[in-house]
Amino acid sequence: MPHSTAPGPMRPEEVDEDDILPDAPQQVSDHTKEEGKTDMTDSASQSEDSTSEAPRIDVKVEDLFDDADDDEEDEFSGSRVLNPGNESSPPEAPLPCAQSAKYTDPEVMLAFYQRLFPFRYLYQWLNHSMKPSNDFGHREFAFTLQNDAYLRYQSFPTGDLLRREILRLNPSRFEIGPVYTANPRDRKTLRKSTAFRPMAKELVFDIDLTDYDEIRTCCNKANICHKCWSFVTMAIKVVDAALREDFGFQHIMWVYSGRRGAHAWISDKRARNMDDQKRKALAGYLEVIKGGAQSGKKVNVKRPLHPHLARSLDILREHFQRDILEDQDPWAEPEKAERLLRLLPDKVLNDSLRKKWDAAPGRSSVSKWADIDALAKTGASKTLDGRALLEAKQDIVLEYTYPRLDVEVSKKKIHLLKSPFVIHPGTGRVCVPIDTKRLAKFDPLGVPTVTELLGEIDAFDGQTTEESDVKKTQDYEKTGLRPYVEYFRTYVAGLLREEKGVKRERETGNAMEF
Amino acid sequence: MIRQDYNRIDPKRRSAIDYKKKQFAVPTYKQQDYPHRLSLYETPPTAEITLEQFEQWAIDRLRVLAEIEACSFRNKTPAETAAHVTPLLQKWLPLHSNTSSSVGSQDENLKLERQKDHYSHFILRLAFSSTEDLRRRFARIESALFKLRFQNDDAKERQTFVESLQFDWEVVSEEEKRALGADLLNATPGMKRQDAEEAGWFKVDFEMVAELVEGRRVFLKAGKAYVPVREQMSMVLAGFNARLDKGLELAARALPRLDEDDRLTPILVHLSKNFATPDSTLSDSDSALPGAPINPSSIDPLSQHFPLCMRNLQMTLRKNSHLKHFGRLQYTLFLKGIGLTLEDCLIFWRQAFKLITDDTFNKEYRYNIRHAYGDVGGDAIRRGRGYSPFSCQKILTEHPPGSGESHGCPYRHFSVDNLTTLLQTTGVSDRDVLRGVKEDVEKKRFHIACNRVFEWAHKGDIKRVKEDDSWGAAELDTIVHPNTYFKRSYLLKTGGAAAVKGDEMEI
Ligand SMILES: [Zn+2]
């Protein structure tokens, strides 16, 4: 009689709810180590209570195994400071900007939140309306405090209340999660766990240059330069085109992740409402580069090329010539050239290429790429299949240029992603939106750091003698953050305009049924 | 896997149950008619049935679902699955077409079959709606069953059924078809130019054909998917899944109200207990090997008994003195499963990570390993035993390795060339075996490939235990768990006669 002898599932009261991890704080940084993305897979139902006094930490075994060592140790890990403002209320007077301070100083962070962070537009962006609604009120925020404690399931009725709490806690960064079916703060009081589910979230994408380490030659790990930033530029172009043309999305915002990548946030209603299965489908549609360290050829696409791939190839071809062959020069050394040969189909042709390249050490990737067609034309191989060669070359272009997305981030509604405009703890740079109309001009190394910005406010205030001018001008307008905030404002206005239209349409549509 | 336990509920408990019961939906006492063989199960049943029928029908359906899940677990192809399941369907859950009877859907037998199908689906929907995990598994198997039946349906009846569904499908005009030209053709694999021009095309929201979108097998423009008529299957399936997902959520919300109905609850609980989670069944006693020298320094010699996935991790670990995130997780749980104690496991990893300081190790890794053993951690529900070692299914389907990662299943995640090299490095030199593995892998039968290598490597010992009858057939059944692989290999090579109890665990 299995039903009477089998051990029953653990009853709720047997569960040790107060399971605070004694040695957790040093582990939690793993959560957010990778550019602020967090795997919260099915943690909603087994979460810690983050609203209590002591910060509790939500730990999942897979998170704990996150690679601290694969990611260059974040600079801030050695300088953990307990936040002195933690218990006090927000200061009344504007904080001095403390120009000499380091960006990891809590006062610097607090001044940034107080004077520069665009809470108003962030609220409108997430709320899709000026009027308070559940789109914002039931939205999860997660804070990483200065002592690295991690608070999940924070929620706020309005943007102003979010601002106040951020000024009180002064987190080193924070993340945005889904809109839940109920207020995240109430989740423990709900009778049924099924009553608390993620309901909607922006569709998000994550591009991280560390995923390009096997093909970028200029830098590795957390380092970037202008040469390798072009990988991100290419990725944005390809993904943005597919999202707009194929999926019909219009409200797409790209955000610099503060160091070595970019995030996309898609706010179209249709995108926000997609369930995980549809998110997975969309991610699969975009995913081309597949396989681990041992999987060999990483691009295996069908012919004829799907229109999405044909279009991507058109976008990427010129980048391949300039950004890959010239700037990355990926096949300069003989052993790297072997990698190229392994991706080509004809053994005889490969032999003659190898011979030619052995005779000319240091031959550039540009020349080597040109050699392929040149030798093929001379009839170096009798067995050569021209079509197979062409397709192999297309695959190589894709392998070296096509976006390498971290698709896991896109597949789940419940994933949290670092908020735009927070400060990257490793670089001090602001996670600013990227204007895709000026994509080529975007310079990640020129993005303002928090200390620069605070210095600009001081400089402005010092130069302007008229007291009234200082008052009239908003702080962000005094700084290099201005174009980014203005871009965000315009973008959000467009989103709100459309939401309003959608809503009105729905309301009148309903009215006609009666 | 679903355990093969189809006992009806204990009669003593049954006495507490009324002989007759009302249905769980609002009773309207209306007999439903079933014009089609197939159903998207949109309307809950409303007529009365006996409690015996209630339970027996559910159990019969469960038998079929268990077999379908077993097939997917063993990576059987759709054709193999159909061959295996069809006779069972005939026996437990037959569903004949209208053409099988002279009076069509008015035939009383047909009505009864369809009623049983309808009711059993809804009963199990209720029984398996309690947790997200059960709901997901139930939806996956039901979807496979529906697909199987849809494909075997009489073509004409299928068409009538599809037309009855009233999906939101817009026909693509000739003009638009011409304007799109080659794009339609190029986006749709297997479509010939002439067919593309002549065939009918539908325009639907891309969300409706998620499966086609994911495989990049459909043309997309401005949020619409352009689907050829022949892909209707995929759309109907999407419609089926969407309705089922919604229905399961509704059922989950209805459950608390049922708690008060003490006639149904014991049956439903009994049914869902037969649907145990695959990973939870490998207990310590199943995998521990009494007397075997399992300690940090014995892992290297013991790794000859490891399946290729773990062997690869061990070799990579020795080569790089490091493993990435999922590699550590997969390997730690495996080592735990073979009986390495937490203390020994900590020593093992500390020694293996030669390039880091004690301080770094304690800071970055120690906690993780303890967590995997259930020694610490916030996940109180799983505390006590920690996490289960990963099954093949989990390794095959979750978290495929990305750049520079070594976890996963080499049969699935390696290129054939790299797989062959790895096999040769581990001593698999037989050309027939390597060729067989290559064919298995091409057919995506990764289990079969792994079992093939096992059988080759142990052929002498297998012959011996078969001949002296010390091992039964069940003990030599297909391996579907890395820890089973290890245990069986170890016992065979060391001449252990003990029954491999762990092998009975999940099937
Ligand atoms: Zn670089």
PDB file of N, CA and C in Angstrom, chain B residues 337-394:
ATOM      1  N   GLY B 337      27.610  10.437  -5.126  1.00  0.00           N
ATOM      2  CA  GLY B 337      26.802   9.250  -5.424  1.00  0.00           C
ATOM      3  C   GLY B 337      27.592   7.954  -5.345  1.00  0.00           C
ATOM      4  N   ILE B 338      28.886   7.992  -5.665  1.00  0.00           N
ATOM      5  CA  ILE B 338      29.641   6.733  -5.591  1.00  0.00           C
ATOM      6  C   ILE B 338      30.103   6.462  -4.167  1.00  0.00           C
ATOM      7  N   GLY B 339      29.854   7.395  -3.265  1.00  0.00           N
ATOM      8  CA  GLY B 339      30.137   7.115  -1.858  1.00  0.00           C
ATOM      9  C   GLY B 339      31.307   7.897  -1.281  1.00  0.00           C
ATOM     10  N   LEU B 340      31.803   8.882  -1.979  1.00  0.00           N
ATOM     11  CA  LEU B 340      32.870   9.720  -1.427  1.00  0.00           C
ATOM     12  C   LEU B 340      32.256  10.615  -0.352  1.00  0.00           C
ATOM     13  N   THR B 341      32.841  10.596   0.825  1.00  0.00           N
ATOM     14  CA  THR B 341      32.262  11.407   1.904  1.00  0.00           C
ATOM     15  C   THR B 341      32.547  12.879   1.662  1.00  0.00           C
ATOM     16  N   LEU B 342      31.819  13.701   2.346  1.00  0.00           N
ATOM     17  CA  LEU B 342      32.012  15.141   2.197  1.00  0.00           C
ATOM     18  C   LEU B 342      33.452  15.538   2.524  1.00  0.00           C
ATOM     19  N   GLU B 343      33.988  15.004   3.621  1.00  0.00           N
ATOM     20  CA  GLU B 343      35.341  15.365   4.021  1.00  0.00           C
ATOM     21  C   GLU B 343      36.328  14.975   2.922  1.00  0.00           C
ATOM     22  N   ASP B 344      36.157  13.753   2.414  1.00  0.00           N
ATOM     23  CA  ASP B 344      37.053  13.294   1.356  1.00  0.00           C
ATOM     24  C   ASP B 344      36.876  14.110   0.082  1.00  0.00           C
ATOM     25  N   CYS B 345      35.658  14.497  -0.178  1.00  0.00           N
ATOM     26  CA  CYS B 345      35.394  15.254  -1.386  1.00  0.00           C
ATOM     27  C   CYS B 345      36.082  16.619  -1.303  1.00  0.00           C
ATOM     28  N   LEU B 346      36.040  17.208  -0.123  1.00  0.00           N
ATOM     29  CA  LEU B 346      36.731  18.492   0.066  1.00  0.00           C
ATOM     30  C   LEU B 346      38.234  18.323  -0.162  1.00  0.00           C
ATOM     31  N   ILE B 347      38.768  17.239   0.361  1.00  0.00           N
ATOM     32  CA  ILE B 347      40.203  16.979   0.162  1.00  0.00           C
ATOM     33  C   ILE B 347      40.496  16.761  -1.319  1.00  0.00           C
ATOM     34  N   PHE B 348      39.621  15.997  -1.967  1.00  0.00           N
ATOM     35  CA  PHE B 348      39.811  15.715  -3.390  1.00  0.00           C
ATOM     36  C   PHE B 348      39.903  17.002  -4.209  1.00  0.00           C
ATOM     37  N   TRP B 349      38.944  17.887  -3.996  1.00  0.00           N
ATOM     38  CA  TRP B 349      38.939  19.125  -4.804  1.00  0.00           C
ATOM     39  C   TRP B 349      40.106  20.020  -4.414  1.00  0.00           C
ATOM     40  N   ARG B 350      40.404  20.072  -3.106  1.00  0.00           N
ATOM     41  CA  ARG B 350      41.513  20.930  -2.657  1.00  0.00           C
ATOM     42  C   ARG B 350      42.806  20.488  -3.356  1.00  0.00           C
ATOM     43  N   GLN B 351      43.026  19.178  -3.404  1.00  0.00           N
ATOM     44  CA  GLN B 351      44.250  18.689  -4.044  1.00  0.00           C
ATOM     45  C   GLN B 351      44.216  18.899  -5.552  1.00  0.00           C
ATOM     46  N   ALA B 352      43.027  18.790  -6.117  1.00  0.00           N
ATOM     47  CA  ALA B 352      42.928  18.879  -7.581  1.00  0.00           C
ATOM     48  C   ALA B 352      43.167  20.302  -8.079  1.00  0.00           C
ATOM     49  N   PHE B 353      42.713  21.275  -7.303  1.00  0.00           N
ATOM     50  CA  PHE B 353      42.885  22.676  -7.714  1.00  0.00           C
ATOM     51  C   PHE B 353      44.264  23.155  -7.279  1.00  0.00           C
ATOM     52  N   LYS B 354      45.266  22.688  -7.991  1.00  0.00           N
ATOM     53  CA  LYS B 354      46.645  22.913  -7.565  1.00  0.00           C
ATOM     54  C   LYS B 354      47.056  24.378  -7.622  1.00  0.00           C
ATOM     55  N   LEU B 355      46.416  25.124  -8.477  1.00  0.00           N
ATOM     56  CA  LEU B 355      46.924  26.458  -8.770  1.00  0.00           C
ATOM     57  C   LEU B 355      46.380  27.545  -7.855  1.00  0.00           C
ATOM     58  N   ILE B 356      45.556  27.173  -6.906  1.00  0.00           N
ATOM     59  CA  ILE B 356      44.987  28.217  -6.054  1.00  0.00           C
ATOM     60  C   ILE B 356      45.399  28.020  -4.604  1.00  0.00           C
ATOM     61  N   THR B 357      45.279  29.070  -3.854  1.00  0.00           N
ATOM     62  CA  THR B 357      45.682  29.018  -2.445  1.00  0.00           C
ATOM     63  C   THR B 357      44.573  28.406  -1.594  1.00  0.00           C
ATOM     64  N   ASP B 358      44.941  27.980  -0.400  1.00  0.00           N
ATOM     65  CA  ASP B 358      43.936  27.466   0.538  1.00  0.00           C
ATOM     66  C   ASP B 358      42.867  28.511   0.789  1.00  0.00           C
ATOM     67  N   ASP B 359      43.334  29.728   0.867  1.00  0.00           N
ATOM     68  CA  ASP B 359      42.412  30.809   1.178  1.00  0.00           C
ATOM     69  C   ASP B 359      41.341  30.932   0.085  1.00  0.00           C
ATOM     70  N   THR B 360      41.803  30.967  -1.148  1.00  0.00           N
ATOM     71  CA  THR B 360      40.856  31.055  -2.261  1.00  0.00           C
ATOM     72  C   THR B 360      39.929  29.849  -2.275  1.00  0.00           C
ATOM     73  N   PHE B 361      40.517  28.675  -2.045  1.00  0.00           N
ATOM     74  CA  PHE B 361      39.694  27.478  -2.055  1.00  0.00           C
ATOM     75  C   PHE B 361      38.593  27.567  -1.004  1.00  0.00           C
ATOM     76  N   ASN B 362      38.989  27.956   0.190  1.00  0.00           N
ATOM     77  CA  ASN B 362      37.986  28.026   1.260  1.00  0.00           C
ATOM     78  C   ASN B 362      36.928  29.068   0.957  1.00  0.00           C
ATOM     79  N   LYS B 363      37.369  30.151   0.349  1.00  0.00           N
ATOM     80  CA  LYS B 363      36.429  31.234   0.057  1.00  0.00           C
ATOM     81  C   LYS B 363      35.484  30.878  -1.065  1.00  0.00           C
ATOM     82  N   GLU B 364      36.024  30.316  -2.131  1.00  0.00           N
ATOM     83  CA  GLU B 364      35.240  30.208  -3.352  1.00  0.00           C
ATOM     84  C   GLU B 364      34.600  28.836  -3.572  1.00  0.00           C
ATOM     85  N   TYR B 365      35.171  27.799  -3.020  1.00  0.00           N
ATOM     86  CA  TYR B 365      34.702  26.469  -3.408  1.00  0.00           C
ATOM     87  C   TYR B 365      34.176  25.619  -2.273  1.00  0.00           C
ATOM     88  N   ARG B 366      34.773  25.767  -1.105  1.00  0.00           N
ATOM     89  CA  ARG B 366      34.444  24.904   0.008  1.00  0.00           C
ATOM     90  C   ARG B 366      32.933  24.864   0.271  1.00  0.00           C
ATOM     91  N   TYR B 367      32.393  26.054   0.323  1.00  0.00           N
ATOM     92  CA  TYR B 367      30.970  26.170   0.628  1.00  0.00           C
ATOM     93  C   TYR B 367      30.118  25.433  -0.411  1.00  0.00           C
ATOM     94  N   ASN B 368      30.516  25.592  -1.654  1.00  0.00           N
ATOM     95  CA  ASN B 368      29.747  24.985  -2.750  1.00  0.00           C
ATOM     96  C   ASN B 368      29.659  23.468  -2.603  1.00  0.00           C
ATOM     97  N   ILE B 369      30.794  22.894  -2.252  1.00  0.00           N
ATOM     98  CA  ILE B 369      30.839  21.435  -2.149  1.00  0.00           C
ATOM     99  C   ILE B 369      29.977  20.985  -0.967  1.00  0.00           C
ATOM    100  N   ARG B 370      30.124  21.710   0.139  1.00  0.00           N
ATOM    101  CA  ARG B 370      29.288  21.381   1.300  1.00  0.00           C
ATOM    102  C   ARG B 370      27.809  21.497   0.940  1.00  0.00           C
ATOM    103  N   HIS B 371      27.521  22.500   0.151  1.00  0.00           N
ATOM    104  CA  HIS B 371      26.131  22.720  -0.247  1.00  0.00           C
ATOM    105  C   HIS B 371      25.597  21.551  -1.069  1.00  0.00           C
ATOM    106  N   ALA B 372      26.424  21.084  -1.991  1.00  0.00           N
ATOM    107  CA  ALA B 372      25.995  19.969  -2.837  1.00  0.00           C
ATOM    108  C   ALA B 372      25.710  18.723  -1.996  1.00  0.00           C
ATOM    109  N   TYR B 373      26.443  18.606  -0.878  1.00  0.00           N
ATOM    110  CA  TYR B 373      26.226  17.467   0.004  1.00  0.00           C
ATOM    111  C   TYR B 373      25.067  17.700   0.976  1.00  0.00           C
ATOM    112  N   GLY B 374      24.463  18.877   0.883  1.00  0.00           N
ATOM    113  CA  GLY B 374      23.364  19.158   1.795  1.00  0.00           C
ATOM    114  C   GLY B 374      23.842  19.523   3.185  1.00  0.00           C
ATOM    115  N   ASP B 375      25.122  19.834   3.300  1.00  0.00           N
ATOM    116  CA  ASP B 375      25.676  20.155   4.610  1.00  0.00           C
ATOM    117  C   ASP B 375      25.286  21.566   5.044  1.00  0.00           C
ATOM    118  N   VAL B 376      25.167  22.445   4.095  1.00  0.00           N
ATOM    119  CA  VAL B 376      24.731  23.813   4.351  1.00  0.00           C
ATOM    120  C   VAL B 376      23.796  24.199   3.217  1.00  0.00           C
ATOM    121  N   GLY B 377      23.127  25.282   3.374  1.00  0.00           N
ATOM    122  CA  GLY B 377      22.354  25.776   2.238  1.00  0.00           C
ATOM    123  C   GLY B 377      21.015  26.313   2.636  1.00  0.00           C
ATOM    124  N   GLY B 378      20.534  27.214   1.825  1.00  0.00           N
ATOM    125  CA  GLY B 378      19.284  27.879   2.135  1.00  0.00           C
ATOM    126  C   GLY B 378      18.079  27.084   1.676  1.00  0.00           C
ATOM    127  N   ASP B 379      18.335  26.080   0.865  1.00  0.00           N
ATOM    128  CA  ASP B 379      17.222  25.341   0.300  1.00  0.00           C
ATOM    129  C   ASP B 379      16.819  24.250   1.279  1.00  0.00           C
ATOM    130  N   ALA B 380      16.038  24.662   2.260  1.00  0.00           N
ATOM    131  CA  ALA B 380      15.789  23.783   3.391  1.00  0.00           C
ATOM    132  C   ALA B 380      15.096  22.487   2.991  1.00  0.00           C
ATOM    133  N   ILE B 381      14.289  22.547   1.947  1.00  0.00           N
ATOM    134  CA  ILE B 381      13.523  21.370   1.578  1.00  0.00           C
ATOM    135  C   ILE B 381      14.446  20.228   1.182  1.00  0.00           C
ATOM    136  N   ARG B 382      15.529  20.603   0.517  1.00  0.00           N
ATOM    137  CA  ARG B 382      16.414  19.545   0.070  1.00  0.00           C
ATOM    138  C   ARG B 382      17.531  19.264   1.063  1.00  0.00           C
ATOM    139  N   ARG B 383      17.617  20.058   2.103  1.00  0.00           N
ATOM    140  CA  ARG B 383      18.643  19.815   3.114  1.00  0.00           C
ATOM    141  C   ARG B 383      18.492  18.401   3.635  1.00  0.00           C
ATOM    142  N   GLY B 384      19.577  17.876   4.154  1.00  0.00           N
ATOM    143  CA  GLY B 384      19.480  16.535   4.672  1.00  0.00           C
ATOM    144  C   GLY B 384      20.199  15.604   3.727  1.00  0.00           C
ATOM    145  N   ARG B 385      19.725  15.545   2.494  1.00  0.00           N
ATOM    146  CA  ARG B 385      20.476  14.675   1.581  1.00  0.00           C
ATOM    147  C   ARG B 385      21.161  15.469   0.495  1.00  0.00           C
ATOM    148  N   GLY B 386      20.909  16.762   0.432  1.00  0.00           N
ATOM    149  CA  GLY B 386      21.536  17.555  -0.613  1.00  0.00           C
ATOM    150  C   GLY B 386      20.942  17.231  -1.956  1.00  0.00           C
ATOM    151  N   TYR B 387      21.679  17.478  -3.009  1.00  0.00           N
ATOM    152  CA  TYR B 387      21.148  17.265  -4.342  1.00  0.00           C
ATOM    153  C   TYR B 387      21.478  15.872  -4.840  1.00  0.00           C
ATOM    154  N   SER B 388      20.581  15.337  -5.676  1.00  0.00           N
ATOM    155  CA  SER B 388      20.811  14.008  -6.217  1.00  0.00           C
ATOM    156  C   SER B 388      21.822  14.078  -7.349  1.00  0.00           C
ATOM    157  N   PRO B 389      22.605  13.025  -7.494  1.00  0.00           N
ATOM    158  CA  PRO B 389      23.479  12.959  -8.667  1.00  0.00           C
ATOM    159  C   PRO B 389      22.642  13.065  -9.934  1.00  0.00           C
ATOM    160  N   PHE B 390      23.189  13.717 -10.946  1.00  0.00           N
ATOM    161  CA  PHE B 390      22.433  13.927 -12.178  1.00  0.00           C
ATOM    162  C   PHE B 390      22.227  12.616 -12.927  1.00  0.00           C
ATOM    163  N   SER B 391      21.031  12.445 -13.455  1.00  0.00           N
ATOM    164  CA  SER B 391      20.759  11.308 -14.326  1.00  0.00           C
ATOM    165  C   SER B 391      21.219  11.659 -15.736  1.00  0.00           C
ATOM    166  N   CYS B 392      21.270  10.636 -16.605  1.00  0.00           N
ATOM    167  CA  CYS B 392      21.632  10.884 -18.004  1.00  0.00           C
ATOM    168  C   CYS B 392      20.670  11.883 -18.616  1.00  0.00           C
ATOM    169  N   GLN B 393      19.392  11.690 -18.311  1.00  0.00           N
ATOM    170  CA  GLN B 393      18.377  12.578 -18.860  1.00  0.00           C
ATOM    171  C   GLN B 393      18.693  14.028 -18.545  1.00  0.00           C
ATOM    172  N   LYS B 394      19.040  14.273 -17.295  1.00  0.00           N
ATOM    173  CA  LYS B 394      19.323  15.647 -16.874  1.00  0.00           C
ATOM    174  C   LYS B 394      20.576  16.167 -17.575  1.00  0.00           C
TER     175      LYS B 394
END
